[in-house]
């Protein structure tokens, strides 16, 4: 079926071509002046290394492994995230420990090693969804880059410290209590 | 000047000539280089972007990105200089110069300030002194040569896109040249001579006491024709058929790289400068300052520069406003609109002059 194309009737002024060109130049010049007198901070362009975009709520960026106030890791090494991860990039090694003096003590299990291969991670957030303890969060940092592959294999301590600077927390590199296998307790 | 000349063991005339050469060519060249930056920044601003603002001298002094042309130049020098295997090597090398030289040569007759007398000697602020017998026919003739640069570049690189571009630009050339020349002839009639200094002198004073006595107010139709033709002549949007990026890759300079490409690009900007200078001279009174009877030399040079740079900016401005024409549309425009318009303009002014106006 043919479509009837409606012809636009141009006025004689428009058909001179000079007047429409001047109108167009007026529009571009308005944009020019507007951009010229807009302070850098308010322009559309975010000049990246100097300025950074504030990511929206619910953005899925670099992970953080959460901790309690006393520095104990929230993760109980339940492997739920490892199972949920579609990219299979989480690998966990669990260990036993027990110390009822600290918050996490009664859980009796924690990761000895916890690593995420950031090169394989697709930032889908499944690990965050799956975690029963709310121990792994995807937060707003999007600057995940490095010079070699190995340094993007984030280990337990890397993941626990990813947002220390942002939150003003101190870096930790050690669990508050050493690992104690159950049978030594039983003895 | 006399002292300098005796220091160099030459006559003042020769020293002055050399000084003028350096000033004009270095000036036009560096303005053209700066204009690549103006173009990029201006287009960015027009499109609500920011443009190149990061190139810094010694990594510190940013000055709103003005070091960009310098950085580009250095980059171009260090790039590999490839010549395509099946290209015509000699012509391929020659083409950038063929493009650049006419673009610069057109500037030679244009007076960029008023002449002055010092120490019993008259100094003219134009490379060729007035009364050289070529006058403004010379830039028109040289402008006609400019197409050879494009055509030779296109032909010698043995690339189909390039040949399409070159063919388009030579086809376009035929259609606008006549209209342009006729528009200028009407100016010659008004000034009673074709020497730029005569044309500028004819534009002194005021018109009806409120307007400067510039040719644009006498011959607006001629100005529109000439202005349009200048866009076609400089190969810039809306008439940049020779290098239609979206349809024929980069047209005539597809095969060019490194410094040869940069020369081609620079020649476009030199051409732009020459065209703006021509427009300022022909229609906007050259170095005449509106409402000032006898401007000082400095003021006249400044006035000329302001006019020229304004038109150079208009070139940039139009480029980022209008889309490209099809090239049959330019021919349509050239033969069926601009040629009749400039003829009407010519006949009308001839009639007016015969009536004694
Ligand atoms: S965000 Fe997705 S891919 Fe990345 S570790 Fe979590 S579950 Fe795996
Ligand atoms: S991060 Fe959460 S889901 Fe993953 S092992 Fe630890 S507690 Fe389980």
mmCIF file of N, CA, C and O in Angstrom, chain B residues 235-280:
data_model
loop_
_atom_site.group_PDB
_atom_site.id
_atom_site.type_symbol
_atom_site.label_atom_id
_atom_site.label_comp_id
_atom_site.label_asym_id
_atom_site.label_seq_id
_atom_site.Cartn_x
_atom_site.Cartn_y
_atom_site.Cartn_z
ATOM 1 N N UNK B 235 35.886 24.366 -0.217
ATOM 2 C CA UNK B 235 35.591 22.954 0.011
ATOM 3 C C UNK B 235 35.095 22.690 1.405
ATOM 4 O O UNK B 235 35.463 21.701 2.024
ATOM 5 N N UNK B 236 34.294 23.587 1.922
ATOM 6 C CA UNK B 236 33.813 23.352 3.282
ATOM 7 C C UNK B 236 32.310 23.124 3.282
ATOM 8 O O UNK B 236 31.622 23.498 2.352
ATOM 9 N N UNK B 237 31.857 22.499 4.352
ATOM 10 C CA UNK B 237 30.431 22.307 4.480
ATOM 11 C C UNK B 237 29.729 23.652 4.331
ATOM 12 O O UNK B 237 30.256 24.629 4.792
ATOM 13 N N UNK B 238 28.561 23.742 3.713
ATOM 14 C CA UNK B 238 27.722 22.677 3.173
ATOM 15 C C UNK B 238 28.143 22.149 1.812
ATOM 16 O O UNK B 238 27.397 21.393 1.223
ATOM 17 N N UNK B 239 29.297 22.544 1.299
ATOM 18 C CA UNK B 239 29.675 22.073 -0.035
ATOM 19 C C UNK B 239 30.948 21.243 -0.032
ATOM 20 O O UNK B 239 31.766 21.358 -0.917
ATOM 21 N N UNK B 240 31.174 20.447 0.991
ATOM 22 C CA UNK B 240 32.453 19.723 1.021
ATOM 23 C C UNK B 240 32.346 18.370 0.332
ATOM 24 O O UNK B 240 32.605 17.327 0.909
ATOM 25 N N UNK B 241 31.978 18.413 -0.948
ATOM 26 C CA UNK B 241 31.799 17.151 -1.676
ATOM 27 C C UNK B 241 33.097 16.401 -1.808
ATOM 28 O O UNK B 241 33.106 15.188 -1.859
ATOM 29 N N UNK B 242 34.195 17.127 -1.915
ATOM 30 C CA UNK B 242 35.470 16.464 -2.135
ATOM 31 C C UNK B 242 35.772 15.524 -0.994
ATOM 32 O O UNK B 242 36.511 14.569 -1.138
ATOM 33 N N UNK B 243 35.209 15.800 0.181
ATOM 34 C CA UNK B 243 35.568 14.988 1.329
ATOM 35 C C UNK B 243 34.312 14.662 2.120
ATOM 36 O O UNK B 243 34.196 14.939 3.295
ATOM 37 N N UNK B 244 33.323 14.047 1.441
ATOM 38 C CA UNK B 244 32.092 13.709 2.159
ATOM 39 C C UNK B 244 32.337 12.532 3.080
ATOM 40 O O UNK B 244 32.275 11.388 2.668
ATOM 41 N N UNK B 245 32.634 12.819 4.354
ATOM 42 C CA UNK B 245 33.038 11.738 5.265
ATOM 43 C C UNK B 245 31.992 10.634 5.317
ATOM 44 O O UNK B 245 32.316 9.465 5.411
ATOM 45 N N UNK B 246 30.738 11.019 5.294
ATOM 46 C CA UNK B 246 29.714 10.000 5.541
ATOM 47 C C UNK B 246 29.449 9.143 4.317
ATOM 48 O O UNK B 246 28.964 8.036 4.446
ATOM 49 N N UNK B 247 29.755 9.627 3.140
ATOM 50 C CA UNK B 247 29.437 8.796 1.981
ATOM 51 C C UNK B 247 30.663 8.270 1.251
ATOM 52 O O UNK B 247 30.653 7.145 0.770
ATOM 53 N N UNK B 248 31.752 9.049 1.159
ATOM 54 C CA UNK B 248 32.917 8.527 0.439
ATOM 55 C C UNK B 248 34.153 8.527 1.345
ATOM 56 O O UNK B 248 35.219 8.975 0.958
ATOM 57 N N UNK B 249 33.991 8.011 2.559
ATOM 58 C CA UNK B 249 35.058 7.859 3.539
ATOM 59 C C UNK B 249 35.690 9.195 3.899
ATOM 60 O O UNK B 249 35.213 9.871 4.782
ATOM 61 N N UNK B 250 36.750 9.619 3.232
ATOM 62 C CA UNK B 250 37.228 10.970 3.473
ATOM 63 C C UNK B 250 37.521 11.638 2.157
ATOM 64 O O UNK B 250 38.265 12.607 2.089
ATOM 65 N N UNK B 251 36.971 11.089 1.082
ATOM 66 C CA UNK B 251 37.137 11.700 -0.222
ATOM 67 C C UNK B 251 38.581 11.766 -0.649
ATOM 68 O O UNK B 251 39.323 10.792 -0.501
ATOM 69 N N UNK B 252 39.001 12.922 -1.126
ATOM 70 C CA UNK B 252 40.299 13.010 -1.788
ATOM 71 C C UNK B 252 41.457 12.708 -0.864
ATOM 72 O O UNK B 252 42.524 12.357 -1.321
ATOM 73 N N UNK B 253 41.301 12.832 0.445
ATOM 74 C CA UNK B 253 42.461 12.575 1.302
ATOM 75 C C UNK B 253 42.380 11.241 2.032
ATOM 76 O O UNK B 253 43.054 11.037 3.031
ATOM 77 N N UNK B 254 41.604 10.322 1.497
ATOM 78 C CA UNK B 254 41.482 9.011 2.149
ATOM 79 C C UNK B 254 42.834 8.342 2.368
ATOM 80 O O UNK B 254 43.097 7.790 3.431
ATOM 81 N N UNK B 255 43.703 8.411 1.353
ATOM 82 C CA UNK B 255 44.961 7.671 1.427
ATOM 83 C C UNK B 255 46.071 8.443 2.125
ATOM 84 O O UNK B 255 47.169 7.946 2.278
ATOM 85 N N UNK B 256 45.790 9.658 2.521
ATOM 86 C CA UNK B 256 46.870 10.472 3.078
ATOM 87 C C UNK B 256 47.004 10.260 4.568
ATOM 88 O O UNK B 256 46.026 10.029 5.272
ATOM 89 N N UNK B 257 48.252 10.345 5.028
ATOM 90 C CA UNK B 257 48.493 10.203 6.454
ATOM 91 C C UNK B 257 49.621 11.109 6.859
ATOM 92 O O UNK B 257 50.210 11.796 6.019
ATOM 93 N N UNK B 258 49.899 11.145 8.119
ATOM 94 C CA UNK B 258 50.999 11.921 8.705
ATOM 95 C C UNK B 258 51.037 13.356 8.189
ATOM 96 O O UNK B 258 50.020 13.985 8.009
ATOM 97 N N UNK B 259 52.235 13.874 7.894
ATOM 98 C CA UNK B 259 52.363 15.309 7.621
ATOM 99 C C UNK B 259 51.662 15.698 6.324
ATOM 100 O O UNK B 259 51.211 16.822 6.168
ATOM 101 N N UNK B 260 51.578 14.775 5.388
ATOM 102 C CA UNK B 260 50.913 15.113 4.123
ATOM 103 C C UNK B 260 49.432 15.363 4.353
ATOM 104 O O UNK B 260 48.859 16.299 3.813
ATOM 105 N N UNK B 261 48.841 14.559 5.220
ATOM 106 C CA UNK B 261 47.441 14.796 5.540
ATOM 107 C C UNK B 261 47.287 16.130 6.242
ATOM 108 O O UNK B 261 46.379 16.919 5.970
ATOM 109 N N UNK B 262 48.220 16.383 7.151
ATOM 110 C CA UNK B 262 48.119 17.614 7.922
ATOM 111 C C UNK B 262 48.265 18.829 7.010
ATOM 112 O O UNK B 262 47.613 19.843 7.211
ATOM 113 N N UNK B 263 49.108 18.702 5.977
ATOM 114 C CA UNK B 263 49.239 19.811 5.022
ATOM 115 C C UNK B 263 47.924 20.026 4.272
ATOM 116 O O UNK B 263 47.498 21.164 4.069
ATOM 117 N N UNK B 264 47.302 18.929 3.882
ATOM 118 C CA UNK B 264 46.027 19.054 3.182
ATOM 119 C C UNK B 264 44.995 19.729 4.079
ATOM 120 O O UNK B 264 44.252 20.616 3.655
ATOM 121 N N UNK B 265 44.969 19.295 5.345
ATOM 122 C CA UNK B 265 44.003 19.874 6.271
ATOM 123 C C UNK B 265 44.306 21.347 6.508
ATOM 124 O O UNK B 265 43.422 22.193 6.534
ATOM 125 N N UNK B 266 45.619 21.631 6.645
ATOM 126 C CA UNK B 266 46.011 23.007 6.907
ATOM 127 C C UNK B 266 45.707 23.892 5.709
ATOM 128 O O UNK B 266 45.335 25.053 5.855
ATOM 129 N N UNK B 267 45.858 23.323 4.504
ATOM 130 C CA UNK B 267 45.602 24.139 3.324
ATOM 131 C C UNK B 267 44.129 24.531 3.271
ATOM 132 O O UNK B 267 43.793 25.611 2.823
ATOM 133 N N UNK B 268 43.267 23.662 3.797
ATOM 134 C CA UNK B 268 41.850 24.034 3.844
ATOM 135 C C UNK B 268 41.664 25.256 4.736
ATOM 136 O O UNK B 268 40.928 26.189 4.395
ATOM 137 N N UNK B 269 42.387 25.275 5.841
ATOM 138 C CA UNK B 269 42.217 26.403 6.755
ATOM 139 C C UNK B 269 42.877 27.663 6.217
ATOM 140 O O UNK B 269 42.387 28.767 6.426
ATOM 141 N N UNK B 270 44.021 27.491 5.520
ATOM 142 C CA UNK B 270 44.639 28.662 4.891
ATOM 143 C C UNK B 270 43.688 29.245 3.861
ATOM 144 O O UNK B 270 43.531 30.464 3.751
ATOM 145 N N UNK B 271 43.057 28.344 3.127
ATOM 146 C CA UNK B 271 42.112 28.777 2.118
ATOM 147 C C UNK B 271 40.965 29.538 2.753
ATOM 148 O O UNK B 271 40.496 30.556 2.246
ATOM 149 N N UNK B 272 40.542 29.024 3.896
ATOM 150 C CA UNK B 272 39.467 29.677 4.645
ATOM 151 C C UNK B 272 39.876 31.089 5.030
ATOM 152 O O UNK B 272 39.105 32.043 4.887
ATOM 153 N N UNK B 273 41.141 31.232 5.486
ATOM 154 C CA UNK B 273 41.628 32.558 5.883
ATOM 155 C C UNK B 273 41.654 33.489 4.678
ATOM 156 O O UNK B 273 41.223 34.644 4.753
ATOM 157 N N UNK B 274 42.172 32.975 3.562
ATOM 158 C CA UNK B 274 42.240 33.810 2.368
ATOM 159 C C UNK B 274 40.842 34.214 1.917
ATOM 160 O O UNK B 274 40.598 35.377 1.560
ATOM 161 N N UNK B 275 39.911 33.254 1.965
ATOM 162 C CA UNK B 275 38.550 33.568 1.540
ATOM 163 C C UNK B 275 37.931 34.614 2.445
ATOM 164 O O UNK B 275 37.261 35.540 1.979
ATOM 165 N N UNK B 276 38.174 34.497 3.764
ATOM 166 C CA UNK B 276 37.596 35.501 4.661
ATOM 167 C C UNK B 276 38.223 36.855 4.404
ATOM 168 O O UNK B 276 37.539 37.882 4.458
ATOM 169 N N UNK B 277 39.532 36.865 4.137
ATOM 170 C CA UNK B 277 40.187 38.137 3.852
ATOM 171 C C UNK B 277 39.604 38.754 2.588
ATOM 172 O O UNK B 277 39.365 39.966 2.529
ATOM 173 N N UNK B 278 39.353 37.907 1.589
ATOM 174 C CA UNK B 278 38.765 38.415 0.340
ATOM 175 C C UNK B 278 37.393 39.021 0.605
ATOM 176 O O UNK B 278 37.073 40.101 0.118
ATOM 177 N N UNK B 279 36.612 38.315 1.407
ATOM 178 C CA UNK B 279 35.274 38.810 1.692
ATOM 179 C C UNK B 279 35.323 40.128 2.433
ATOM 180 O O UNK B 279 34.572 41.051 2.136
ATOM 181 N N UNK B 280 36.236 40.200 3.405
ATOM 182 C CA UNK B 280 36.368 41.448 4.156
ATOM 183 C C UNK B 280 36.786 42.577 3.229
ATOM 184 O O UNK B 280 36.309 43.710 3.345
#
